[in-house]
Amino acid sequence: GAGVSQSPSNKVTEKGKDVELRCDPISGHTALYWYRQSLGQGLEFLIYFQGNSAPDKSGLPSDRFSAERTGGSVSTLTIQRTQQEDSAVYLCASSWTGQGVDEQYFGPGTRLTVT
Amino acid sequence: EDKVVQSPLSLVVHEGDTVTLNCSYEVTNFRSLLWYKQEKKAPTFLFMLTSSGIEKKSGRLSSILDKKELFSILNITATQTGDSAVYLCAAVPYNQGGKLIFGQGTELSVKP
């Protein structure tokens, strides 16, 4: 079956513009996660969804970042007024339960470059 | 603050060598530890470890967890060039929705 997909794969934007990143999880997975990987860094947790609810937004770096999930499926991560420090690879993952008992399956990521 | 630290950060070996990658953690309400391999893009799952002292194996890869000393190791025997990748370990706390707390990764390069 299809894995986690993300779009776009690459995005170049000018500082100050808004961007939307999309994630399509594996069908049937109830939990969805967003992570960010900056150059030379490990993955940093941003937010997770259980169904359409986001119980933990603690990793969002500022109020310019927001995310939503609709229909228990697709999620979008929106970054408003982008800054150069937002440049990173944004990875999405999904899992069956969100209980921490099963692996997370990762998408290929969106590479965001803010010029 | 929860923290995961991997060592070494990078490693260069020759084909056929055996390598050991280290992961230590300080996580409140620790549940499990996962290892992933990241080549170009999406990390791919290798192991999930929840119990101390029980080795998990998959081909030439194996991993074990020590919950008393708070670390895990990933061993790769008879390395091949296809093993070149960044290896990530991540800790999972209880009651936080399964979110992963990642280390910085170990970049492994296997030379022919």
Tab-separated table of C-alpha atoms in Angstrom:
chain	number	residue	atom	x	y	z
A	1	GLY	CA	0.000	0.000	0.000
A	2	ALA	CA	0.967	3.650	-0.246
A	3	GLY	CA	3.240	5.131	2.357
A	4	VAL	CA	3.194	8.609	3.846
A	5	SER	CA	3.366	11.250	1.166
A	6	GLN	CA	4.263	14.914	1.451
A	7	SER	CA	4.022	17.844	-0.895
A	8	PRO	CA	5.709	19.804	-2.200
A	9	SER	CA	9.038	17.982	-2.049
A	10	ASN	CA	10.884	21.287	-2.307
A	11	LYS	CA	9.738	24.812	-1.616
A	12	VAL	CA	11.710	28.004	-2.048
A	13	THR	CA	10.060	31.116	-0.701
A	14	GLU	CA	10.955	34.684	0.053
A	15	LYS	CA	11.279	35.861	3.618
A	16	GLY	CA	7.953	37.153	4.878
A	17	LYS	CA	5.764	34.953	2.678
A	18	ASP	CA	3.412	32.280	4.033
A	19	VAL	CA	3.834	28.608	3.113
A	20	GLU	CA	1.673	25.499	3.437
A	21	LEU	CA	3.105	22.024	3.660
A	22	ARG	CA	0.907	18.983	3.158
A	23	CYS	CA	1.034	15.483	4.577
A	24	ASP	CA	-1.022	12.446	3.520
A	25	PRO	CA	-0.641	9.733	6.164
A	26	ILE	CA	-1.077	6.009	5.684
A	27	SER	CA	-4.751	5.192	5.451
A	28	GLY	CA	-6.161	4.141	8.810
A	29	HIS	CA	-3.391	5.647	10.917
A	30	THR	CA	-4.974	7.675	13.702
A	31	ALA	CA	-1.847	9.508	14.822
A	32	LEU	CA	0.080	12.018	12.740
A	33	TYR	CA	3.306	13.828	13.692
A	34	TRP	CA	5.282	16.742	12.310
A	35	TYR	CA	9.048	17.025	12.859
A	36	ARG	CA	11.645	19.467	11.624
A	37	GLN	CA	15.221	18.607	10.670
A	38	SER	CA	17.587	21.553	10.380
A	39	LEU	CA	20.962	21.188	8.706
A	40	GLY	CA	23.186	18.904	10.747
A	41	GLN	CA	20.574	18.487	13.473
A	42	GLY	CA	18.434	15.621	14.639
A	43	LEU	CA	14.703	15.611	14.195
A	44	GLU	CA	12.804	18.066	16.386
A	45	PHE	CA	9.192	17.336	17.346
A	46	LEU	CA	6.696	20.030	16.372
A	47	ILE	CA	3.132	18.764	16.891
A	48	TYR	CA	1.064	15.621	16.873
A	49	PHE	CA	-2.553	14.815	16.057
A	50	GLN	CA	-4.786	12.100	17.402
A	51	GLY	CA	-7.612	12.070	14.916
A	52	ASN	CA	-8.290	15.720	14.176
A	53	SER	CA	-7.230	16.946	17.622
A	54	ALA	CA	-3.780	18.225	18.505
A	55	PRO	CA	-3.169	17.312	22.157
A	56	ASP	CA	0.469	18.383	22.037
A	57	LYS	CA	1.591	21.518	20.226
A	58	SER	CA	4.517	22.066	22.528
A	59	GLY	CA	7.138	21.814	19.815
A	60	LEU	CA	5.828	24.597	17.588
A	61	PRO	CA	8.650	27.180	17.679
A	62	SER	CA	6.481	30.304	17.492
A	63	ASP	CA	2.941	31.486	16.861
A	64	ARG	CA	3.816	31.805	13.177
A	65	PHE	CA	3.490	28.028	13.001
A	66	SER	CA	0.127	26.300	12.946
A	67	ALA	CA	-1.228	22.972	11.792
A	68	GLU	CA	-4.532	21.311	11.202
A	69	ARG	CA	-5.811	17.903	10.280
A	70	THR	CA	-9.132	17.226	8.624
A	71	GLY	CA	-11.165	14.054	8.259
A	72	GLY	CA	-8.658	12.210	10.379
A	73	SER	CA	-6.413	12.142	7.346
A	74	VAL	CA	-4.583	14.954	5.542
A	75	SER	CA	-2.661	17.513	7.576
A	76	THR	CA	-1.270	20.888	6.631
A	77	LEU	CA	1.491	22.754	8.424
A	78	THR	CA	1.357	26.498	7.817
A	79	ILE	CA	4.212	28.875	8.456
A	80	GLN	CA	3.310	32.544	8.302
A	81	ARG	CA	5.764	35.347	7.613
A	82	THR	CA	8.607	32.919	6.999
A	83	GLN	CA	12.066	33.682	8.351
A	84	GLN	CA	15.428	32.354	7.222
A	85	GLU	CA	15.712	30.239	10.365
A	86	ASP	CA	12.611	28.340	9.218
A	87	SER	CA	14.719	26.761	6.448
A	88	ALA	CA	14.762	23.028	7.163
A	89	VAL	CA	13.330	19.704	6.066
A	90	TYR	CA	9.846	19.207	7.466
A	91	LEU	CA	9.007	15.548	7.992
A	92	CYS	CA	5.623	14.040	8.634
A	93	ALA	CA	5.020	10.626	10.186
A	94	SER	CA	1.985	8.548	11.040
A	95	SER	CA	1.248	5.547	13.230
A	96	TRP	CA	-1.706	3.304	13.999
A	97	THR	CA	-2.360	4.209	17.598
A	98	GLY	CA	-0.454	7.236	18.871
A	99	GLN	CA	0.156	5.298	22.081
A	100	GLY	CA	3.892	4.954	21.605
A	101	VAL	CA	3.627	1.193	21.143
A	102	ASP	CA	4.036	1.103	17.400
A	103	GLU	CA	6.524	2.508	14.933
A	104	GLN	CA	6.071	5.754	13.100
A	105	TYR	CA	6.246	5.707	9.320
A	106	PHE	CA	7.895	8.751	7.817
A	107	GLY	CA	7.242	10.616	4.611
A	108	PRO	CA	10.050	11.878	2.366
A	109	GLY	CA	9.826	15.402	3.744
A	110	THR	CA	9.489	18.892	2.329
A	111	ARG	CA	12.709	20.857	2.006
A	112	LEU	CA	11.891	24.490	2.742
A	113	THR	CA	14.347	27.210	1.784
A	114	VAL	CA	13.634	30.772	2.832
A	115	THR	CA	15.652	33.329	0.875
B	1	GLU	CA	14.392	18.423	29.958
B	2	ASP	CA	14.271	15.115	28.084
B	3	LYS	CA	17.419	14.443	26.105
B	4	VAL	CA	18.876	11.812	23.779
B	5	VAL	CA	22.575	11.828	22.896
B	6	GLN	CA	24.234	9.728	20.209
B	7	SER	CA	27.880	8.966	19.691
B	8	PRO	CA	29.931	9.130	17.667
B	9	LEU	CA	28.430	11.842	15.475
B	10	SER	CA	30.223	10.454	12.458
B	11	LEU	CA	32.150	7.345	11.635
B	12	VAL	CA	34.092	6.104	8.609
B	13	VAL	CA	34.792	2.390	8.244
B	14	HIS	CA	35.715	-0.066	5.512
B	15	GLU	CA	33.521	-2.791	4.142
B	16	GLY	CA	33.553	-5.835	6.370
B	17	ASP	CA	34.173	-3.897	9.566
B	18	THR	CA	31.873	-4.163	12.572
B	19	VAL	CA	30.516	-0.940	14.063
B	20	THR	CA	28.796	-0.059	17.314
B	21	LEU	CA	26.643	3.040	17.558
B	22	ASN	CA	25.711	4.441	20.949
B	23	CYS	CA	22.599	6.141	22.235
B	24	SER	CA	22.089	7.413	25.766
B	25	TYR	CA	18.926	8.994	27.077
B	26	GLU	CA	17.518	10.993	29.959
B	27	VAL	CA	13.768	10.829	29.594
B	28	THR	CA	11.121	11.180	32.261
B	29	ASN	CA	8.689	8.253	32.159
B	30	PHE	CA	10.662	6.385	29.514
B	31	ARG	CA	8.642	3.880	27.520
B	32	SER	CA	10.729	2.638	24.605
B	33	LEU	CA	13.591	3.403	22.283
B	34	LEU	CA	13.557	3.232	18.496
B	35	TRP	CA	16.295	3.086	15.908
B	36	TYR	CA	15.856	4.469	12.390
B	37	LYS	CA	18.074	4.538	9.300
B	38	GLN	CA	17.979	7.691	7.181
B	39	GLU	CA	19.564	7.597	3.746
B	40	LYS	CA	18.329	10.396	1.547
B	41	LYS	CA	14.940	11.346	2.843
B	42	ALA	CA	12.480	9.335	4.928
B	43	PRO	CA	13.858	7.609	8.024
B	44	THR	CA	13.091	3.892	7.886
B	45	PHE	CA	12.351	1.887	10.996
B	46	LEU	CA	14.887	-0.619	12.293
B	47	PHE	CA	14.051	-1.614	15.867
B	48	MET	CA	11.828	-0.825	18.809
B	49	LEU	CA	13.208	-1.759	22.234
B	50	THR	CA	11.149	-1.771	25.398
B	51	SER	CA	12.761	-4.366	27.640
B	52	SER	CA	16.252	-4.370	29.048
B	53	GLY	CA	18.759	-6.992	27.964
B	54	ILE	CA	16.750	-8.524	25.128
B	55	GLU	CA	18.640	-8.325	21.859
B	56	LYS	CA	16.742	-7.663	18.677
B	57	LYS	CA	18.271	-8.844	15.417
B	58	SER	CA	17.625	-8.282	11.762
B	59	GLY	CA	20.226	-9.762	9.474
B	60	ARG	CA	23.547	-8.084	10.201
B	61	LEU	CA	21.971	-5.508	12.497
B	62	SER	CA	21.262	-5.984	16.172
B	63	SER	CA	20.343	-3.759	19.069
B	64	ILE	CA	19.962	-3.947	22.817
B	65	LEU	CA	18.649	-1.688	25.553
B	66	ASP	CA	19.970	-1.164	29.085
B	67	LYS	CA	17.302	0.576	31.165
B	68	LYS	CA	19.471	0.676	34.270
B	69	GLU	CA	22.332	2.538	32.594
B	70	LEU	CA	19.963	4.370	30.217
B	71	PHE	CA	21.545	3.513	26.904
B	72	SER	CA	21.182	1.453	23.785
B	73	ILE	CA	23.613	0.224	21.167
B	74	LEU	CA	23.149	-0.633	17.523
B	75	ASN	CA	25.623	-3.109	16.067
B	76	ILE	CA	26.248	-3.670	12.399
B	77	THR	CA	28.486	-6.582	11.438
B	78	ALA	CA	30.209	-7.163	8.094
B	79	THR	CA	29.338	-3.637	6.970
B	80	GLN	CA	28.527	-2.945	3.332
B	81	THR	CA	28.524	0.304	1.359
B	82	GLY	CA	24.726	0.172	1.440
B	83	ASP	CA	24.871	0.623	5.197
B	84	SER	CA	26.095	4.190	4.677
B	85	ALA	CA	23.429	6.407	6.207
B	86	VAL	CA	22.544	8.476	9.237
B	87	TYR	CA	21.362	6.298	12.099
B	88	LEU	CA	18.882	7.941	14.432
B	89	CYS	CA	17.777	6.824	17.839
B	90	ALA	CA	14.679	8.183	19.508
B	91	ALA	CA	13.123	7.772	22.938
B	92	VAL	CA	9.382	7.529	23.545
B	93	PRO	CA	7.993	8.799	26.853
B	94	TYR	CA	4.757	7.504	28.312
B	95	ASN	CA	1.598	9.543	27.946
B	96	GLN	CA	2.867	11.950	25.342
B	97	GLY	CA	1.076	10.531	22.359
B	98	GLY	CA	4.024	8.542	21.139
B	99	LYS	CA	6.099	11.548	20.178
B	100	LEU	CA	9.732	10.739	19.451
B	101	ILE	CA	12.643	12.543	21.094
B	102	PHE	CA	15.553	12.166	18.711
B	103	GLY	CA	19.283	12.234	19.155
B	104	GLN	CA	21.504	14.099	16.702
B	105	GLY	CA	22.177	11.000	14.643
B	106	THR	CA	25.359	9.133	13.739
B	107	GLU	CA	26.527	9.525	10.158
B	108	LEU	CA	28.086	6.239	9.053
B	109	SER	CA	30.172	6.068	5.904
B	110	VAL	CA	31.294	2.644	4.683
B	111	LYS	CA	34.150	2.755	2.179
B	112	PRO	CA	34.731	-0.057	-0.358
